[in-house]
Every structure is written in structure tokens, then in C-alpha cells.
Amino acid sequence: MKMLEKYELIGGELGKDMTEEEFQQYVDRGRLAHKNLKLIGVTVKMEPGSEDIDVSYEYQKTPFERIRRITGYLVGTLDRFNDAKRHEVEDRVKHGLQQSAELDLEDVYVDNEQASSNT
């Protein structure tokens, strides 16, 4: 097949049970379905005694880079920050969701006690 790393026909024989042109149509369909991804493999499974065909496509994985908002900028890494921005990142206060919730509940409880003792 045209520049595929792997292709497979299960339950049949290429040229006998399925023509190469028909198989190539499944390959072309996979390429058209996700034009921005590289198709690296196609598996076509034929069920004996049935006209049902199961087609599986394998695409090349896309690299993923984490992007964060740091000091007002969307960045993946800190390598382009100057020393002042790097220190600003180091000095940031990191907030934990669970810790903040516990403190808020304690503050509310104390405030309610003080309110009831003042009346």
C-alpha cells in the first residue's frame, strides 16, 4: 500500500477476497477522515460468511506540550524568561484547593461563634 508502515487483511486474502483497489479505498478514507494526522496503519477484518467488514485505523501520535499561564503570559517553558520573571515565578504563592476550603470553613465557624457571643 502507498507508504503505510503496516496494513493487514484479516479473514480474507488480498487479491482473492478483496481487490487491492478496494483496500486502497479504505486507506484513502482513513487519510481523508483526519487530514491533520499521519495514517500509519490500517487493519481490515472480514467476517467469514458475512459481508460485514471492520476497519481500524492507526495514526501517528501527536506531540503534546503543556501550556500554563504564568505572570500573565501563556508559556510552555520558562527558558525565554529573563531573571526578573524567573524570580517572580519562584516567589509566587501556590494555592491548594483543599487547604483553602478548610481554612474558609474554620474562618466561618470562628466568625459564627464570635457573632453569637457578641449578642
XYZ file of C-alpha atoms in Angstrom, residues 101-112:
12
model
C -11.541 25.185 51.605
C -10.518 24.011 55.094
C -9.370 27.496 56.092
C -12.584 29.063 54.840
C -14.720 26.618 56.848
C -12.691 27.313 60.007
C -12.993 31.072 59.499
C -16.769 30.789 59.081
C -17.051 28.673 62.242
C -14.993 31.158 64.288
C -16.962 34.122 62.888
C -20.264 32.441 63.841
